[in-house]
mmCIF file of C-alpha atoms in Angstrom:
data_model
loop_
_atom_site.group_PDB
_atom_site.id
_atom_site.type_symbol
_atom_site.label_atom_id
_atom_site.label_comp_id
_atom_site.label_asym_id
_atom_site.label_seq_id
_atom_site.Cartn_x
_atom_site.Cartn_y
_atom_site.Cartn_z
ATOM 1 C CA MET N 1 -18.207 -9.448 -165.929
ATOM 2 C CA GLY N 2 -18.871 -7.223 -162.921
ATOM 3 C CA ASN N 3 -17.855 -4.065 -164.784
ATOM 4 C CA VAL N 4 -19.968 -5.022 -167.782
ATOM 5 C CA MET N 5 -22.995 -5.491 -165.531
ATOM 6 C CA ARG N 6 -22.372 -2.156 -163.834
ATOM 7 C CA SER N 7 -22.123 -0.429 -167.223
ATOM 8 C CA VAL N 8 -25.499 -1.848 -168.237
ATOM 9 C CA MET N 9 -27.122 -0.961 -164.927
ATOM 10 C CA ALA N 10 -25.782 2.606 -165.129
ATOM 11 C CA PHE N 11 -28.156 3.264 -168.040
ATOM 12 C CA ILE N 12 -31.222 1.998 -166.166
ATOM 13 C CA PRO N 13 -32.789 4.533 -163.778
ATOM 14 C CA SER N 14 -34.909 2.105 -161.750
ATOM 15 C CA GLU N 15 -34.485 2.112 -157.984
ATOM 16 C CA ARG N 16 -33.442 -1.537 -157.992
ATOM 17 C CA CYS N 17 -30.667 -0.938 -160.533
ATOM 18 C CA GLN N 18 -29.411 2.094 -158.654
ATOM 19 C CA ARG N 19 -29.196 0.051 -155.455
ATOM 20 C CA PHE N 20 -27.125 -2.492 -157.354
ATOM 21 C CA LEU N 21 -24.664 0.260 -158.311
ATOM 22 C CA VAL N 22 -24.448 2.277 -155.104
ATOM 23 C CA GLY N 23 -25.873 0.086 -152.373
ATOM 24 C CA ASP N 24 -28.445 1.195 -149.817
ATOM 25 C CA LEU N 25 -28.076 4.917 -149.111
ATOM 26 C CA LYS N 26 -31.043 5.457 -146.841
ATOM 27 C CA GLU N 27 -29.110 6.798 -143.868
ATOM 28 C CA MET N 28 -26.203 9.146 -143.359
ATOM 29 C CA PRO N 29 -22.998 7.085 -142.932
ATOM 30 C CA PHE N 30 -21.541 7.256 -139.455
ATOM 31 C CA ASP N 31 -18.277 8.799 -140.704
ATOM 32 C CA ARG N 32 -20.166 11.260 -142.940
ATOM 33 C CA THR N 33 -18.305 9.865 -145.959
ATOM 34 C CA VAL N 34 -19.773 8.392 -149.149
ATOM 35 C CA ASP N 35 -17.468 6.560 -151.562
ATOM 36 C CA LEU N 36 -19.014 5.783 -154.956
ATOM 37 C CA SER N 37 -15.756 5.451 -156.852
ATOM 38 C CA SER N 38 -15.484 2.999 -159.765
ATOM 39 C CA ARG N 39 -19.224 2.278 -160.056
ATOM 40 C CA GLN N 40 -19.637 3.085 -163.780
ATOM 41 C CA LEU N 41 -22.009 5.908 -162.785
ATOM 42 C CA ARG N 42 -23.334 8.247 -165.479
ATOM 43 C CA ARG N 43 -25.358 10.335 -163.053
ATOM 44 C CA LEU N 44 -25.165 11.055 -159.351
ATOM 45 C CA PRO N 45 -27.707 9.019 -157.354
ATOM 46 C CA SER N 46 -30.286 11.406 -155.905
ATOM 47 C CA PRO N 47 -30.223 9.954 -152.332
ATOM 48 C CA VAL N 48 -26.704 11.336 -151.869
ATOM 49 C CA CYS N 49 -27.929 14.924 -152.145
ATOM 50 C CA VAL N 50 -30.131 14.680 -149.043
ATOM 51 C CA PHE N 51 -27.167 14.111 -146.731
ATOM 52 C CA GLY N 52 -26.694 17.720 -145.694
ATOM 53 C CA GLU N 53 -24.127 16.745 -143.035
ATOM 54 C CA LEU N 54 -21.876 14.898 -145.502
ATOM 55 C CA ILE N 55 -18.189 15.869 -145.266
ATOM 56 C CA LYS N 56 -16.490 13.687 -147.920
ATOM 57 C CA LEU N 57 -17.833 12.516 -151.275
ATOM 58 C CA TYR N 58 -15.745 10.316 -153.571
ATOM 59 C CA LEU N 59 -17.006 9.982 -157.151
ATOM 60 C CA SER N 60 -13.700 9.071 -158.784
ATOM 61 C CA ASP N 61 -13.399 6.769 -161.798
ATOM 62 C CA ASN N 62 -16.946 6.941 -163.129
ATOM 63 C CA ASN N 63 -18.532 8.255 -166.347
ATOM 64 C CA LEU N 64 -19.907 11.514 -164.988
ATOM 65 C CA ASN N 65 -20.028 14.661 -167.144
ATOM 66 C CA SER N 66 -22.516 16.671 -165.097
ATOM 67 C CA LEU N 67 -23.911 17.049 -161.580
ATOM 68 C CA PRO N 68 -27.490 17.830 -160.520
ATOM 69 C CA PRO N 69 -28.352 21.216 -158.940
ATOM 70 C CA GLU N 70 -29.248 19.379 -155.722
ATOM 71 C CA VAL N 71 -25.531 18.932 -155.012
ATOM 72 C CA GLN N 72 -25.630 22.421 -153.509
ATOM 73 C CA ASN N 73 -27.530 20.880 -150.561
ATOM 74 C CA LEU N 74 -24.223 19.340 -149.432
ATOM 75 C CA ARG N 75 -23.287 22.580 -147.741
ATOM 76 C CA LYS N 76 -20.848 21.057 -145.239
ATOM 77 C CA LEU N 77 -18.868 19.100 -147.821
ATOM 78 C CA GLN N 78 -15.119 19.495 -147.321
ATOM 79 C CA LEU N 79 -13.741 16.995 -149.840
ATOM 80 C CA LEU N 80 -15.061 16.266 -153.329
ATOM 81 C CA ALA N 81 -13.336 13.800 -155.661
ATOM 82 C CA LEU N 82 -14.368 14.046 -159.327
ATOM 83 C CA ASP N 83 -11.140 12.755 -160.861
ATOM 84 C CA PHE N 84 -11.131 10.159 -163.652
ATOM 85 C CA ASN N 85 -14.490 11.189 -165.090
ATOM 86 C CA CYS N 86 -15.692 12.842 -168.319
ATOM 87 C CA PHE N 87 -16.096 16.506 -167.374
ATOM 88 C CA ASP N 88 -15.481 19.021 -170.178
ATOM 89 C CA GLU N 89 -16.375 21.860 -167.816
ATOM 90 C CA LEU N 90 -16.596 22.069 -164.062
ATOM 91 C CA PRO N 91 -20.272 22.117 -163.021
ATOM 92 C CA GLU N 92 -21.039 25.530 -161.560
ATOM 93 C CA VAL N 93 -22.841 23.892 -158.638
ATOM 94 C CA VAL N 94 -19.442 22.805 -157.281
ATOM 95 C CA CYS N 95 -18.598 26.474 -156.747
ATOM 96 C CA ARG N 96 -21.507 26.745 -154.297
ATOM 97 C CA LEU N 97 -19.905 24.252 -151.926
ATOM 98 C CA THR N 98 -18.133 27.002 -150.045
ATOM 99 C CA HIS N 99 -16.700 24.776 -147.282
ATOM 100 C CA LEU N 100 -14.638 22.672 -149.678
ATOM 101 C CA ASN N 101 -11.028 22.217 -148.573
ATOM 102 C CA ILE N 102 -9.970 19.611 -151.141
ATOM 103 C CA LEU N 103 -11.109 19.287 -154.756
ATOM 104 C CA TYR N 104 -9.883 16.501 -157.047
ATOM 105 C CA LEU N 105 -10.461 17.202 -160.764
ATOM 106 C CA GLY N 106 -7.585 15.318 -162.377
ATOM 107 C CA ASN N 107 -7.924 13.103 -165.439
ATOM 108 C CA ASN N 108 -10.922 14.818 -166.997
ATOM 109 C CA ARG N 109 -11.251 16.962 -170.140
ATOM 110 C CA LEU N 110 -11.231 20.389 -168.538
ATOM 111 C CA TYR N 111 -9.809 23.281 -170.544
ATOM 112 C CA ARG N 112 -11.037 26.168 -168.381
ATOM 113 C CA LEU N 113 -12.488 26.861 -164.934
ATOM 114 C CA PRO N 114 -15.526 29.015 -164.122
ATOM 115 C CA ARG N 115 -15.001 32.427 -162.590
ATOM 116 C CA GLU N 116 -17.239 31.340 -159.721
ATOM 117 C CA LEU N 117 -14.462 29.056 -158.463
ATOM 118 C CA GLU N 118 -13.107 32.079 -156.590
ATOM 119 C CA ASP N 119 -16.023 31.650 -154.152
ATOM 120 C CA LEU N 120 -14.280 28.596 -152.685
ATOM 121 C CA LYS N 121 -12.412 30.688 -150.135
ATOM 122 C CA GLU N 122 -11.542 27.716 -147.918
ATOM 123 C CA LEU N 123 -10.024 25.589 -150.695
ATOM 124 C CA ASN N 124 -6.455 24.583 -149.813
ATOM 125 C CA THR N 125 -5.800 21.648 -152.185
ATOM 126 C CA LEU N 126 -6.642 21.595 -155.902
ATOM 127 C CA TRP N 127 -5.775 18.767 -158.297
ATOM 128 C CA LEU N 128 -6.047 19.568 -162.016
ATOM 129 C CA GLU N 129 -3.485 17.175 -163.478
ATOM 130 C CA THR N 130 -4.013 15.447 -166.827
ATOM 131 C CA ASN N 131 -6.605 17.757 -168.316
ATOM 132 C CA CYS N 132 -6.649 19.977 -171.420
ATOM 133 C CA PHE N 133 -5.455 23.350 -170.113
ATOM 134 C CA THR N 134 -3.355 25.294 -172.620
ATOM 135 C CA HIS N 135 -3.257 28.372 -170.362
ATOM 136 C CA PHE N 136 -2.927 28.646 -166.625
ATOM 137 C CA PRO N 137 -6.483 29.026 -165.228
ATOM 138 C CA GLN N 138 -6.360 32.613 -163.966
ATOM 139 C CA VAL N 139 -9.119 32.157 -161.391
ATOM 140 C CA VAL N 140 -6.768 29.939 -159.371
ATOM 141 C CA CYS N 141 -4.908 33.122 -158.412
ATOM 142 C CA GLU N 142 -8.005 34.180 -156.441
ATOM 143 C CA LEU N 143 -7.889 31.144 -154.124
ATOM 144 C CA SER N 144 -6.145 32.900 -151.256
ATOM 145 C CA ASN N 145 -5.949 29.851 -148.948
ATOM 146 C CA LEU N 146 -4.518 27.468 -151.550
ATOM 147 C CA LYS N 147 -1.585 25.457 -150.197
ATOM 148 C CA THR N 148 -1.175 22.688 -152.797
ATOM 149 C CA LEU N 149 -1.704 22.990 -156.558
ATOM 150 C CA HIS N 150 -1.360 20.057 -158.963
ATOM 151 C CA LEU N 151 -1.367 21.130 -162.631
ATOM 152 C CA GLY N 152 0.846 18.464 -164.151
ATOM 153 C CA TYR N 153 0.383 16.956 -167.598
ATOM 154 C CA ASN N 154 -1.438 19.778 -169.327
ATOM 155 C CA GLN N 155 -0.144 22.078 -172.087
ATOM 156 C CA ILE N 156 0.725 25.167 -170.027
ATOM 157 C CA ARG N 157 3.559 27.359 -171.331
ATOM 158 C CA SER N 158 3.789 30.057 -168.654
ATOM 159 C CA LEU N 159 2.533 31.140 -165.241
ATOM 160 C CA PRO N 160 0.922 34.524 -164.464
ATOM 161 C CA GLN N 161 2.619 36.983 -162.117
ATOM 162 C CA GLU N 162 -0.599 37.092 -160.090
ATOM 163 C CA LEU N 163 0.249 33.613 -158.815
ATOM 164 C CA GLY N 164 2.724 35.304 -156.464
ATOM 165 C CA GLY N 165 -0.219 36.645 -154.503
ATOM 166 C CA LEU N 166 -1.015 33.169 -153.161
ATOM 167 C CA LEU N 167 0.900 33.636 -149.928
ATOM 168 C CA GLU N 168 -0.268 30.309 -148.478
ATOM 169 C CA LEU N 169 0.941 28.226 -151.434
ATOM 170 C CA ARG N 170 3.569 25.704 -150.341
ATOM 171 C CA SER N 171 3.754 23.182 -153.186
ATOM 172 C CA ILE N 172 3.197 23.472 -156.926
ATOM 173 C CA TRP N 173 3.357 20.490 -159.276
ATOM 174 C CA LEU N 174 3.844 21.335 -162.966
ATOM 175 C CA ALA N 175 5.363 18.171 -164.454
ATOM 176 C CA GLY N 176 4.606 17.308 -168.060
ATOM 177 C CA ASN N 177 3.766 20.790 -169.351
ATOM 178 C CA GLN N 178 5.346 23.024 -172.018
ATOM 179 C CA LEU N 179 7.443 25.387 -169.901
ATOM 180 C CA SER N 180 10.496 26.529 -171.851
ATOM 181 C CA ASP N 181 11.753 28.812 -169.074
ATOM 182 C CA PHE N 182 11.670 28.450 -165.325
ATOM 183 C CA PRO N 183 8.654 30.601 -164.329
ATOM 184 C CA SER N 184 9.924 33.943 -163.030
ATOM 185 C CA VAL N 185 7.031 34.315 -160.587
ATOM 186 C CA LEU N 186 8.278 31.277 -158.657
ATOM 187 C CA LEU N 187 11.540 33.113 -157.971
ATOM 188 C CA GLU N 188 9.572 35.602 -155.877
ATOM 189 C CA MET N 189 7.681 33.041 -153.796
ATOM 190 C CA GLN N 190 9.933 32.661 -150.754
ATOM 191 C CA PHE N 191 7.388 30.501 -148.967
ATOM 192 C CA LEU N 192 7.343 27.656 -151.530
ATOM 193 C CA ALA N 193 8.517 24.303 -150.140
ATOM 194 C CA VAL N 194 8.044 22.033 -153.194
ATOM 195 C CA VAL N 195 8.446 22.886 -156.885
ATOM 196 C CA ASP N 196 7.994 20.167 -159.503
ATOM 197 C CA VAL N 197 8.846 21.082 -163.119
ATOM 198 C CA ASP N 198 9.764 17.575 -164.241
ATOM 199 C CA ARG N 199 9.271 16.770 -167.965
ATOM 200 C CA ASN N 200 9.123 20.276 -169.360
ATOM 201 C CA LYS N 201 11.362 22.071 -171.892
ATOM 202 C CA ILE N 202 13.484 24.172 -169.562
ATOM 203 C CA ARG N 203 17.052 24.643 -170.852
ATOM 204 C CA TYR N 204 18.498 26.750 -168.065
ATOM 205 C CA PHE N 205 17.751 27.027 -164.346
ATOM 206 C CA PRO N 206 18.333 30.257 -162.419
ATOM 207 C CA ARG N 207 19.711 30.129 -158.887
ATOM 208 C CA LEU N 208 17.111 29.126 -156.329
ATOM 209 C CA SER N 209 19.320 29.427 -153.255
ATOM 210 C CA HIS N 210 17.502 32.592 -152.128
ATOM 211 C CA LEU N 211 14.277 30.592 -151.654
ATOM 212 C CA GLN N 212 14.901 29.745 -148.030
ATOM 213 C CA GLY N 213 11.629 27.843 -147.641
ATOM 214 C CA LEU N 214 12.387 25.481 -150.542
ATOM 215 C CA LYS N 215 12.753 21.849 -149.438
ATOM 216 C CA LEU N 216 12.439 19.976 -152.738
ATOM 217 C CA VAL N 217 12.820 20.867 -156.421
ATOM 218 C CA ILE N 218 12.150 18.219 -159.093
ATOM 219 C CA TYR N 219 13.587 19.186 -162.476
ATOM 220 C CA ASP N 220 14.309 15.835 -164.131
ATOM 221 C CA HIS N 221 13.671 15.204 -167.860
ATOM 222 C CA ASN N 222 14.347 18.765 -168.984
ATOM 223 C CA PRO N 223 16.885 19.630 -171.729
ATOM 224 C CA CYS N 224 18.774 21.780 -169.214
ATOM 225 C CA VAL N 225 22.490 22.561 -169.272
ATOM 226 C CA ASN N 226 22.716 23.054 -165.510
ATOM 227 C CA ALA N 227 21.161 22.011 -162.245
ATOM 228 C CA PRO N 228 19.403 24.623 -160.083
ATOM 229 C CA VAL N 229 21.539 25.886 -157.203
ATOM 230 C CA ILE N 230 19.582 25.527 -153.982
ATOM 231 C CA ALA N 231 20.037 26.451 -150.327
ATOM 232 C CA ASP N 232 21.615 24.117 -147.782
ATOM 233 C CA GLY N 233 19.149 21.558 -146.480
ATOM 234 C CA ALA N 234 17.052 21.471 -149.651
ATOM 235 C CA ARG N 235 16.902 18.487 -152.008
ATOM 236 C CA ARG N 236 16.823 18.340 -155.793
ATOM 237 C CA VAL N 237 15.828 15.514 -158.128
ATOM 238 C CA GLY N 238 17.251 15.540 -161.637
ATOM 239 C CA ARG N 239 20.448 15.430 -163.652
ATOM 240 C CA TRP N 240 23.580 16.219 -161.630
ATOM 241 C CA ALA N 241 21.443 16.287 -158.490
ATOM 242 C CA ASP N 242 24.139 14.482 -156.487
ATOM 243 C CA ASN N 243 26.976 16.688 -157.728
ATOM 244 C CA SER N 244 28.295 19.720 -155.924
ATOM 245 C CA ASP N 245 27.890 23.081 -157.626
ATOM 246 C CA GLU N 246 31.627 23.090 -158.363
ATOM 247 C CA GLU N 247 31.346 19.737 -160.141
ATOM 248 C CA GLU N 248 28.424 21.050 -162.201
ATOM 249 C CA ASP N 249 30.525 23.992 -163.393
ATOM 250 C CA GLU N 250 33.262 21.611 -164.555
ATOM 251 C CA ASP N 251 30.759 19.445 -166.444
ATOM 252 C CA ILE N 252 28.977 22.229 -168.351
ATOM 253 C CA PRO N 253 31.561 22.598 -171.233
ATOM 254 C CA LYS N 254 31.078 18.977 -172.337
ATOM 255 C CA LEU N 255 27.278 18.915 -172.197
ATOM 256 C CA PRO N 256 26.059 19.666 -175.781
ATOM 257 C CA SER N 257 26.557 16.144 -177.184
ATOM 258 C CA GLU N 258 25.255 14.521 -174.011
ATOM 259 C CA LEU N 259 22.277 16.863 -174.057
ATOM 260 C CA THR N 260 21.381 15.867 -177.632
ATOM 261 C CA ALA N 261 21.472 12.177 -176.702
ATOM 262 C CA GLU N 262 19.273 12.736 -173.644
ATOM 263 C CA LEU N 263 16.761 14.776 -175.635
ATOM 264 C CA LYS N 264 16.368 11.915 -178.113
ATOM 265 C CA GLU N 265 15.888 9.474 -175.251
ATOM 266 C CA VAL N 266 13.235 11.653 -173.620
ATOM 267 C CA GLN N 267 11.399 12.141 -176.922
ATOM 268 C CA THR N 268 11.435 8.369 -177.515
ATOM 269 C CA ASP N 269 10.043 7.709 -174.024
ATOM 270 C CA GLU N 270 7.263 10.268 -174.472
ATOM 271 C CA GLY N 271 6.401 9.100 -177.984
#
């Protein structure tokens, strides 16, 4: 009943109805954080945009598909959560929030990113999982301070070589895409600590033992005929992950029939 009432109130612009949805926002919160997640919002309440000292704004799990220009007044914002909304495109006003460190955009309908995103020079964490990307968004390669990139559950088939220029990148999450080969650019990124390529279409893994910074590789649910060889001290999650490299070599000749059975199982699970 509560959610139904919120849905009705979201359509009514009166001040009383907005207070019902978001509470009383007359003063800047002490912790400089506003959390309006799961309020059935269809537009951002205007009082939020006057809090120029705001640092964190959570708008997750609403019905937003746009943001007002006044959002640019939040010039000190460091974290913005827009995940689980209805955005087809990222509002350009977000790109004017140049102090953003963390941007959550997962579970929307995004298929591209604006070129202006490159202005977010301080961005270090970007979540884009479960959207509609069929190509890797090239502008991401301009985010020189990016440390964590989540791009899982899209329809991406390859990664650009320019990604190797992100020298601060430490973890990349690519589960649930359409990669048929292990991306060659990742083989050049010695500084990567976490690589997740779970639930793709990779049939063969090259050696990764030269990536001395690698701590974790997740490669489960791929139709692969081998496990990636990694350096001592690193961990892998996937088929044969607990076997030694010698044991993997012995197992490879008898894999075709087992591989066919696993592929059918994976396809059934995903269907």
